[in-house]
Coordinates of N, CA, C and O in Angstrom, one line a residue:
M56 N 106.5 310.5 78.3 CA 107.7 310.9 78.8 C 107.9 312.1 78.6 O 108.6 313.3 79.6
T57 N 108.2 313.1 77.5 CA 108.2 315.0 78.1 C 106.8 315.3 78.0 O 107.7 316.7 78.9
I58 N 106.3 315.0 78.2 CA 104.6 315.8 79.1 C 104.8 315.4 80.1 O 104.6 316.3 81.1
T59 N 105.2 314.8 81.0 CA 105.6 314.0 82.4 C 107.3 315.3 82.4 O 107.1 315.7 83.6
K60 N 108.1 315.2 81.7 CA 109.7 316.2 81.8 C 109.1 317.3 81.9 O 109.3 318.1 83.1
V61 N 108.0 317.8 81.2 CA 108.4 319.6 80.9 C 107.1 319.9 82.8 O 106.9 320.6 82.9
A62 N 105.8 318.8 83.4 CA 105.0 319.5 83.6 C 106.1 319.8 85.4 O 105.4 320.1 85.9
G63 N 107.3 317.9 85.0 CA 108.0 318.7 85.8 C 108.5 320.0 86.5 O 108.9 320.0 87.7
A64 N 108.7 320.5 85.6 CA 109.8 320.9 85.3 C 109.0 322.9 85.7 O 109.3 323.4 86.2
V65 N 107.6 322.9 85.5 CA 106.9 323.4 85.5 C 106.5 323.5 86.9 O 106.7 325.0 88.1
C66 N 105.8 322.5 88.0 CA 105.3 322.1 89.4 C 107.1 322.8 89.9 O 107.0 323.7 90.8
G67 N 108.2 322.2 89.1 CA 109.8 322.8 89.9 C 109.7 324.7 90.4 O 109.8 324.5 91.5
A68 N 109.6 325.0 89.1 CA 108.9 326.2 89.2 C 108.9 327.2 90.1 O 108.7 328.6 91.0
L69 N 107.5 326.3 90.1 CA 105.7 327.0 90.6 C 106.8 327.0 92.3 O 106.6 327.6 93.2
L70 N 107.0 325.4 92.5 CA 108.0 325.4 94.0 C 108.7 326.0 94.1 O 108.8 326.9 95.9
I71 N 109.4 327.0 93.7 CA 111.0 327.3 93.6 C 110.4 329.4 93.6 O 110.8 329.7 94.7
F72 N 109.1 329.3 92.8 CA 108.9 330.6 93.2 C 108.4 330.5 94.5 O 107.8 332.0 95.3
L73 N 107.6 330.0 94.6 CA 106.1 330.2 96.0 C 107.2 330.0 97.7 O 107.3 331.0 98.4
L74 N 108.4 329.4 97.2 CA 109.3 329.2 98.5 C 109.6 330.3 98.3 O 110.3 331.1 100.5
G75 N 110.1 331.7 97.9 CA 110.4 332.9 97.2 C 110.0 333.6 97.9 O 110.6 334.5 98.8
K76 N 108.5 333.6 97.8 CA 107.5 334.7 98.6 C 107.7 334.3 99.8 O 107.2 335.3 100.3
W77 N 108.0 333.0 100.2 CA 106.8 333.2 101.3 C 108.7 333.3 102.3 O 108.1 334.3 103.6
A78 N 109.4 332.9 101.2 CA 111.1 333.8 102.7 C 111.0 335.6 102.5 O 111.2 336.1 103.4
A79 N 110.8 335.8 101.4 CA 110.4 337.1 101.6 C 109.6 338.3 102.5 O 109.8 339.1 102.4
E80 N 108.0 337.8 101.8 CA 107.5 337.8 103.1 C 108.2 337.8 104.7 O 107.8 338.7 105.4
G81 N 108.4 336.8 104.3 CA 109.4 336.9 106.0 C 110.3 338.0 106.9 O 110.5 338.0 107.9
L82 N 110.6 338.2 105.7 CA 111.9 339.8 105.8 C 111.0 340.5 105.2 O 111.8 341.7 106.7
Y83 N 110.4 340.8 104.8 CA 109.9 342.2 104.5 C 109.1 343.2 105.1 O 108.1 343.8 104.8
H84 N 107.7 342.2 105.8 CA 106.4 342.2 106.0 C 106.4 342.5 107.1 O 106.9 342.4 108.4
A85 N 106.0 344.1 107.9 CA 106.7 344.5 108.9 C 105.6 344.2 109.9 O 106.2 344.3 111.2
E86 N 104.6 344.7 109.6 CA 103.8 343.6 110.7 C 104.1 342.4 111.0 O 103.5 342.2 112.4
T87 N 105.1 341.7 110.9 CA 105.7 339.6 111.4 C 106.2 340.1 112.6 O 107.0 340.2 113.3
H88 N 107.4 341.5 112.3 CA 108.4 341.7 113.9 C 108.2 342.3 114.7 O 106.4 343.3 114.4
A89 N 108.9 342.6 115.4 CA 108.0 343.7 116.6 C 107.9 345.2 116.7 O 108.2 345.1 115.1
E90 N 107.9 345.7 117.7 CA 108.2 347.1 117.4 C 109.6 348.0 117.0 O 109.8 347.0 117.1
A91 N 110.0 348.9 116.6 CA 111.0 349.6 115.7 C 111.8 349.6 117.1 O 111.3 350.5 118.2
A92 N 112.7 349.3 117.1 CA 114.0 349.7 117.9 C 113.8 351.2 118.6 O 114.0 350.6 119.5
Y93 N 113.8 351.8 117.6 CA 114.1 353.3 118.1 C 113.3 354.3 117.5 O 113.3 353.4 116.2
V94 N 112.6 355.2 117.9 CA 111.7 355.8 117.1 C 113.1 358.3 116.8 O 113.2 358.0 118.1
I95 N 112.8 358.2 116.3 CA 113.6 359.2 115.9 C 112.3 360.8 115.5 O 111.8 360.6 114.4
E96 N 112.5 361.6 116.2 CA 111.7 362.6 116.4 C 112.2 363.6 115.7 O 112.9 364.0 115.1
V97 N 111.1 364.1 114.5 CA 111.4 365.1 113.2 C 109.7 366.2 114.4 O 108.7 366.3 114.4
A98 N 111.0 367.6 113.8 CA 110.6 368.1 114.3 C 108.7 369.4 113.3 O 109.2 368.6 112.0
D99 N 107.9 369.3 113.8 CA 106.4 370.3 112.8 C 107.0 371.0 112.0 O 107.3 372.3 111.3
S100 N 107.1 370.5 110.2 CA 108.5 371.5 109.9 C 107.1 372.6 108.9 O 107.0 374.0 108.8
A101 N 105.9 372.5 109.1 CA 104.5 374.1 109.5 C 105.1 374.3 110.8 O 104.9 375.6 109.8
A102 N 105.2 374.2 111.9 CA 106.2 374.6 112.5 C 106.4 375.7 112.5 O 107.3 377.1 112.8
E103 N 107.7 375.4 111.7 CA 109.3 376.0 112.4 C 109.0 376.8 111.0 O 110.5 377.2 110.7
A104 N 108.4 376.3 110.1 CA 108.4 377.5 108.9 C 108.4 379.1 108.7 O 108.2 379.7 109.7
E105 N 109.1 380.2 108.4 CA 109.7 380.7 108.9 C 108.5 381.2 107.7 O 108.1 381.4 106.5
P106 N 107.9 383.2 108.5 CA 106.9 383.5 107.8 C 107.5 384.0 106.6 O 109.0 384.5 106.4
V107 N 106.9 384.1 105.4 CA 106.8 384.8 104.0 C 106.6 386.3 103.9 O 105.7 386.4 104.8
E108 N 107.8 386.7 103.6 CA 107.7 388.5 103.8 C 106.0 388.8 102.8 O 106.8 388.2 101.2
E109 N 105.9 389.8 102.4 CA 104.1 389.8 101.3 C 106.0 391.1 101.0 O 106.4 391.5 101.2
V110 N 106.0 390.9 99.5 CA 106.7 391.5 99.0 C 105.7 392.6 97.9 O 104.2 392.0 97.1
N111 N 105.1 395.1 97.8 CA 104.8 394.9 97.4 C 105.5 394.5 96.2 O 106.3 395.0 95.5
F112 N 104.0 394.3 95.1 CA 104.2 394.1 93.8 C 104.4 395.4 93.2 O 105.0 395.5 92.5
D113 N 103.8 396.7 92.9 CA 104.1 397.4 93.3 C 105.3 398.4 92.6 O 105.8 399.0 91.5
E114 N 105.8 398.8 94.2 CA 107.2 398.0 93.7 C 108.2 396.8 93.6 O 109.3 398.0 92.6
L115 N 107.5 396.0 93.3 CA 109.0 395.0 92.1 C 108.4 395.5 90.9 O 109.3 395.1 89.7
L116 N 107.0 396.3 90.4 CA 106.9 396.5 89.2 C 108.2 397.5 88.4 O 108.2 397.7 87.8
A117 N 107.6 398.7 89.1 CA 109.4 400.1 89.2 C 110.3 399.9 88.5 O 111.4 400.4 88.3
S118 N 110.6 398.5 90.1 CA 112.1 398.3 89.9 C 112.0 397.0 88.9 O 113.9 396.9 88.5
A119 N 112.1 396.8 87.9 CA 111.9 395.6 87.0 C 112.5 395.6 85.9 O 112.2 397.2 85.3
D120 N 113.1 394.7 85.4 CA 114.3 395.3 84.5 C 113.5 394.3 83.3 O 113.2 393.5 83.3
I121 N 113.8 395.1 82.4 CA 112.8 394.5 80.7 C 113.8 393.6 80.4 O 113.2 392.7 79.2
E122 N 115.5 393.6 79.9 CA 115.9 393.4 79.3 C 115.8 391.1 80.5 O 115.7 390.2 79.3
S123 N 115.9 391.7 81.7 CA 115.4 389.9 82.2 C 114.3 388.9 81.6 O 113.9 387.8 81.2
G124 N 112.8 391.2 81.5 CA 111.5 389.7 81.5 C 111.7 389.6 80.1 O 110.4 388.5 79.3
A125 N 112.1 390.4 79.3 CA 112.8 389.4 78.0 C 113.3 387.8 77.3 O 112.5 386.9 77.2
G126 N 114.4 388.1 78.2 CA 114.7 386.0 78.8 C 113.7 385.7 79.0 O 113.1 384.5 79.1
V127 N 112.9 385.5 81.0 CA 111.7 385.2 80.9 C 110.3 385.1 79.8 O 110.1 383.9 80.0
F128 N 110.1 385.9 79.0 CA 109.4 386.0 78.5 C 110.1 384.9 77.1 O 108.3 384.4 76.0
R129 N 110.3 384.4 77.1 CA 110.9 382.8 76.2 C 110.4 382.1 76.4 O 109.7 381.1 75.3
K130 N 109.4 381.8 77.8 CA 109.2 381.2 78.5 C 107.2 381.0 77.4 O 106.6 380.3 77.1
C131 N 107.0 382.2 77.3 CA 106.0 382.5 77.2 C 105.7 382.9 75.8 O 104.2 382.0 75.3
S132 N 106.5 382.6 75.2 CA 106.3 382.9 73.8 C 106.2 381.9 72.8 O 106.1 381.6 71.3
A133 N 106.3 380.0 73.9 CA 106.4 378.8 73.0 C 104.3 379.2 72.6 O 104.0 378.8 71.7
C134 N 103.5 380.0 73.4 CA 101.8 379.8 73.2 C 101.6 381.5 72.7 O 100.5 381.5 71.8
H135 N 102.5 382.5 73.3 CA 101.9 383.6 73.1 C 102.4 384.7 71.6 O 104.2 384.1 71.9
K136 N 101.9 384.9 70.8 CA 102.7 386.4 70.8 C 102.4 387.9 71.1 O 101.6 387.8 71.6
L137 N 103.6 388.6 70.1 CA 103.5 389.9 70.7 C 103.0 390.7 69.7 O 103.0 392.1 69.5
D138 N 102.6 390.0 68.4 CA 103.0 390.8 67.7 C 100.8 391.2 66.7 O 100.3 392.1 66.2
G139 N 100.3 391.0 68.1 CA 99.0 391.4 67.5 C 98.2 389.8 67.2 O 96.5 389.9 67.0
S140 N 98.9 389.1 66.8 CA 97.9 387.4 66.0 C 98.3 386.4 67.4 O 99.4 386.3 68.3
N141 N 96.8 385.6 67.0 CA 96.8 383.9 68.6 C 98.0 383.5 67.6 O 98.4 383.2 66.3
G142 N 98.4 383.1 68.7 CA 98.8 381.7 68.6 C 98.3 380.4 69.4 O 97.0 380.1 69.1
T143 N 98.5 379.5 70.0 CA 98.3 378.6 70.6 C 97.5 379.7 71.8 O 96.8 378.9 72.3
G144 N 98.2 380.5 72.7 CA 97.3 381.1 73.4 C 96.7 382.4 72.9 O 97.4 381.8 71.5
P145 N 96.8 383.3 73.6 CA 96.0 384.7 73.1 C 97.3 385.6 73.0 O 98.2 384.8 73.6
H146 N 96.9 386.9 71.7 CA 97.8 387.1 72.1 C 98.4 388.6 73.2 O 97.7 388.3 74.0
L147 N 99.8 388.6 73.6 CA 99.6 390.1 75.0 C 100.0 390.7 74.7 O 100.4 391.9 75.5
D148 N 100.6 391.3 73.0 CA 100.0 392.8 72.7 C 98.7 393.6 73.3 O 97.7 393.6 73.6
G149 N 99.1 394.6 74.5 CA 98.8 394.7 74.8 C 97.4 394.8 76.3 O 96.0 395.1 76.6
A150 N 98.3 393.7 77.1 CA 97.2 392.6 77.7 C 97.4 393.3 78.7 O 96.1 393.3 79.3
V151 N 97.8 394.3 79.0 CA 97.9 394.5 80.5 C 96.8 395.8 80.3 O 96.8 396.9 79.7
N152 N 95.8 395.8 82.3 CA 94.8 396.2 82.0 C 93.6 396.6 80.1 O 92.7 397.1 80.6
R153 N 93.7 395.3 80.1 CA 93.3 394.3 79.1 C 91.9 393.6 79.6 O 92.4 393.1 80.9
D154 N 90.7 393.8 79.0 CA 89.6 393.0 79.9 C 90.7 391.1 79.7 O 91.1 391.1 79.1
I155 N 89.9 390.3 81.5 CA 89.8 389.3 80.6 C 89.2 388.5 79.5 O 88.3 389.0 79.7
A156 N 89.9 387.2 79.3 CA 89.0 387.2 78.1 C 88.2 388.1 77.1 O 87.5 387.1 76.1
S157 N 89.0 389.0 76.6 CA 88.2 389.8 75.8 C 89.2 389.7 73.8 O 89.0 390.4 73.4
V158 N 90.0 389.1 73.6 CA 90.5 389.1 72.3 C 90.0 388.6 71.7 O 89.2 387.4 71.7
E159 N 89.5 389.1 70.7 CA 88.6 388.7 69.0 C 89.0 387.4 69.0 O 91.0 387.8 68.0
G160 N 88.9 386.5 68.4 CA 88.6 385.8 67.5 C 89.9 383.9 68.6 O 89.9 382.8 68.3
F161 N 89.5 384.6 69.7 CA 89.8 383.4 70.3 C 88.7 383.3 71.3 O 88.5 383.4 71.8
N162 N 89.7 381.3 71.0 CA 88.4 380.8 72.2 C 88.7 380.4 73.8 O 89.7 379.6 73.6
Y163 N 88.9 381.0 74.0 CA 89.6 380.2 75.7 C 88.0 380.0 76.3 O 87.1 379.3 76.1
S164 N 89.2 379.0 77.3 CA 88.3 378.0 77.8 C 87.5 378.9 79.2 O 87.3 380.2 79.8
S165 N 86.3 377.8 79.3 CA 85.2 378.1 80.3 C 85.5 379.4 81.2 O 85.1 380.1 82.8
A166 N 86.8 378.3 82.3 CA 87.3 379.0 82.8 C 87.3 380.4 83.6 O 87.3 381.5 83.8
L167 N 88.2 381.1 81.9 CA 88.2 382.5 82.3 C 87.8 383.6 81.2 O 87.4 384.2 82.1
N168 N 86.2 382.5 80.7 CA 85.3 383.5 80.4 C 84.3 384.2 81.5 O 83.8 384.3 81.8
D169 N 84.9 382.9 83.1 CA 83.4 383.4 84.0 C 84.2 384.1 84.7 O 84.0 384.8 85.5
L170 N 85.8 384.6 84.4 CA 86.4 385.5 85.4 C 85.9 387.0 84.6 O 86.1 387.6 83.5
E171 N 86.3 388.5 85.0 CA 85.8 389.0 85.3 C 86.7 390.6 85.7 O 87.2 389.9 86.8
G172 N 86.8 391.4 84.7 CA 87.3 393.0 85.6 C 88.4 392.6 84.4 O 88.3 392.2 83.0
A173 N 90.0 393.3 84.5 CA 90.6 393.9 83.6 C 91.9 392.9 84.3 O 92.1 392.6 85.3
W174 N 93.2 392.7 83.6 CA 94.8 392.2 83.2 C 95.6 393.3 84.3 O 96.5 394.2 83.1
T175 N 95.2 394.2 85.5 CA 95.7 394.4 85.7 C 97.0 394.1 86.1 O 97.1 392.5 86.7
P176 N 98.5 394.2 86.5 CA 99.7 394.2 86.7 C 99.2 393.0 87.9 O 100.2 391.4 86.8
E177 N 98.3 393.7 89.2 CA 98.9 392.4 89.7 C 98.2 390.9 89.6 O 98.0 390.1 90.3
E178 N 96.7 391.3 88.4 CA 95.7 390.1 88.3 C 96.8 389.0 87.2 O 96.6 387.8 87.6
I179 N 97.7 389.3 86.4 CA 98.3 389.1 85.5 C 99.5 388.4 86.3 O 99.8 386.7 86.1
S180 N 99.9 389.0 87.3 CA 101.0 388.0 87.9 C 100.2 387.3 88.8 O 101.1 385.9 89.1
G181 N 99.3 387.9 89.4 CA 98.4 385.5 90.0 C 98.1 385.0 88.9 O 98.4 383.5 89.4
F182 N 98.1 385.2 87.8 CA 97.3 383.8 87.0 C 98.7 383.5 86.6 O 98.8 382.9 86.7
I183 N 100.0 384.3 86.6 CA 101.0 383.3 85.9 C 102.2 382.7 86.8 O 102.9 382.3 86.3
E184 N 101.8 382.8 88.2 CA 102.2 382.3 89.2 C 101.7 381.1 89.0 O 103.0 380.2 89.4
N185 N 100.2 380.4 89.1 CA 100.1 379.9 89.2 C 98.5 379.6 88.6 O 97.4 379.5 88.6
P186 N 99.3 378.6 86.8 CA 97.7 379.9 86.5 C 96.4 378.5 86.5 O 95.1 379.2 86.7
R187 N 96.6 377.0 86.6 CA 95.1 376.2 87.5 C 94.1 376.9 89.0 O 93.7 375.8 89.5
G188 N 95.4 377.2 89.6 CA 95.3 377.3 90.8 C 94.6 379.1 90.8 O 93.7 379.1 91.8
Y189 N 94.1 379.9 90.4 CA 94.1 381.0 89.9 C 92.9 381.1 89.0 O 91.8 381.6 89.3
A190 N 92.8 380.0 88.0 CA 92.0 379.8 87.3 C 91.3 378.7 87.1 O 92.2 377.5 86.2
P191 N 91.4 378.0 88.4 CA 90.6 376.1 88.4 C 89.0 375.7 86.9 O 89.3 375.9 86.5
G192 N 90.6 374.9 86.1 CA 89.7 374.4 84.8 C 89.8 374.9 83.4 O 90.5 375.2 82.1
T193 N 91.6 375.7 83.7 CA 91.9 376.5 82.7 C 92.7 376.2 81.8 O 93.4 374.7 82.3
T194 N 92.7 375.3 80.3 CA 93.3 374.9 79.3 C 94.9 375.4 79.4 O 95.6 375.1 79.0
M195 N 95.2 376.3 80.3 CA 96.7 376.8 79.8 C 97.6 375.8 80.5 O 97.4 375.2 81.8
G196 N 98.8 374.9 80.0 CA 99.5 373.8 80.5 C 100.7 374.5 81.0 O 101.3 374.2 81.5
F197 N 101.1 376.1 81.6 CA 102.0 376.4 81.7 C 102.1 376.4 83.3 O 100.9 376.3 84.1
A198 N 103.7 375.6 84.4 CA 103.5 375.4 85.4 C 103.1 377.0 86.3 O 103.5 376.8 88.2
G199 N 103.7 377.9 85.3 CA 104.0 379.0 86.6 C 105.2 379.8 86.9 O 106.4 379.5 86.8
L200 N 104.8 381.2 87.4 CA 106.5 381.9 87.5 C 106.5 381.9 89.3 O 105.6 383.1 89.5
P201 N 107.8 380.9 89.6 CA 107.4 381.0 91.0 C 107.7 382.4 92.3 O 107.2 382.7 92.4
K202 N 108.6 382.9 91.0 CA 109.3 384.1 91.6 C 109.3 385.6 91.3 O 108.5 385.8 90.0
P203 N 107.9 386.3 91.9 CA 108.1 387.5 91.9 C 108.6 388.8 91.1 O 107.5 389.5 90.2
Q204 N 109.8 388.2 91.3 CA 110.8 389.7 90.2 C 110.6 388.9 88.9 O 111.0 389.6 88.3
D205 N 110.8 387.5 88.8 CA 110.5 387.5 87.3 C 109.3 387.7 86.4 O 108.5 387.6 85.7
R206 N 107.8 387.5 87.5 CA 106.6 388.6 86.6 C 106.8 389.5 86.8 O 106.4 389.8 86.4
A207 N 107.3 390.0 87.3 CA 107.5 391.3 87.4 C 107.4 392.1 86.1 O 107.4 393.3 85.4
D208 N 109.5 391.3 85.7 CA 110.1 391.1 84.9 C 109.1 391.3 83.7 O 109.4 391.9 82.3
V209 N 108.3 389.9 83.7 CA 108.0 389.8 82.0 C 106.9 391.4 82.2 O 106.8 391.4 81.2
I210 N 106.1 391.1 83.2 CA 104.6 392.0 82.7 C 105.8 393.2 82.6 O 104.9 394.2 81.1
A211 N 106.6 393.7 82.9 CA 107.4 395.2 83.1 C 107.5 395.1 80.9 O 107.1 395.9 79.8
Y212 N 108.1 394.0 80.4 CA 108.4 394.2 79.1 C 107.1 394.0 78.2 O 107.8 394.4 76.9
I213 N 106.0 393.4 78.8 CA 104.9 393.4 78.4 C 104.4 394.5 77.7 O 104.4 395.3 76.1
Q214 N 104.5 394.8 78.3 CA 104.2 397.1 79.0 C 104.9 397.2 77.6 O 104.2 398.3 77.2
S215 N 106.6 397.5 77.8 CA 107.2 397.8 77.1 C 106.6 397.6 75.5 O 107.3 398.6 74.7
V216 N 106.3 396.6 75.1 CA 106.5 396.5 73.6 C 104.7 396.6 73.4 O 105.2 396.5 72.2
S217 N 104.6 396.6 72.9 CA 102.7 397.0 73.6 C 102.2 397.9 73.3 O 103.2 398.4 73.2
N218 N 101.5 397.6 71.9 CA 101.5 399.3 71.1 C 99.9 400.0 72.0 O 98.9 399.9 72.3

């Protein structure tokens, strides 16, 4: 008798579940309904986007605020040091105009080892704007600094404290 009651309860619960599923499909599946009552026209956002003004990075760097750069550098200081010792990332002492991937004793990712040249202020700006976009495959997990003025400020700060 107990087994029959349990089996009946399970079958009843399954029946309620299936009826609920059938009702929900009828209410929420769009392909069973007619055409939309009205369509809202949306302008193409790419066509209406205002052109982005090109910023001369040399002018931004010339007018950079070192104090503001010290504040922005706090984001960098979680991984980088300015005292010549490596942390999670290579030290940034003398990083401006230093060859890319040239800090002794630091194991760079292959994405940075494959780059050639020096870390000019423009190159540093491009890299810290979007590290993974600049060097795909880099192990640097930083999201980047989207504001050009912040990038100029932090580069000026690094230059001011470098030996």
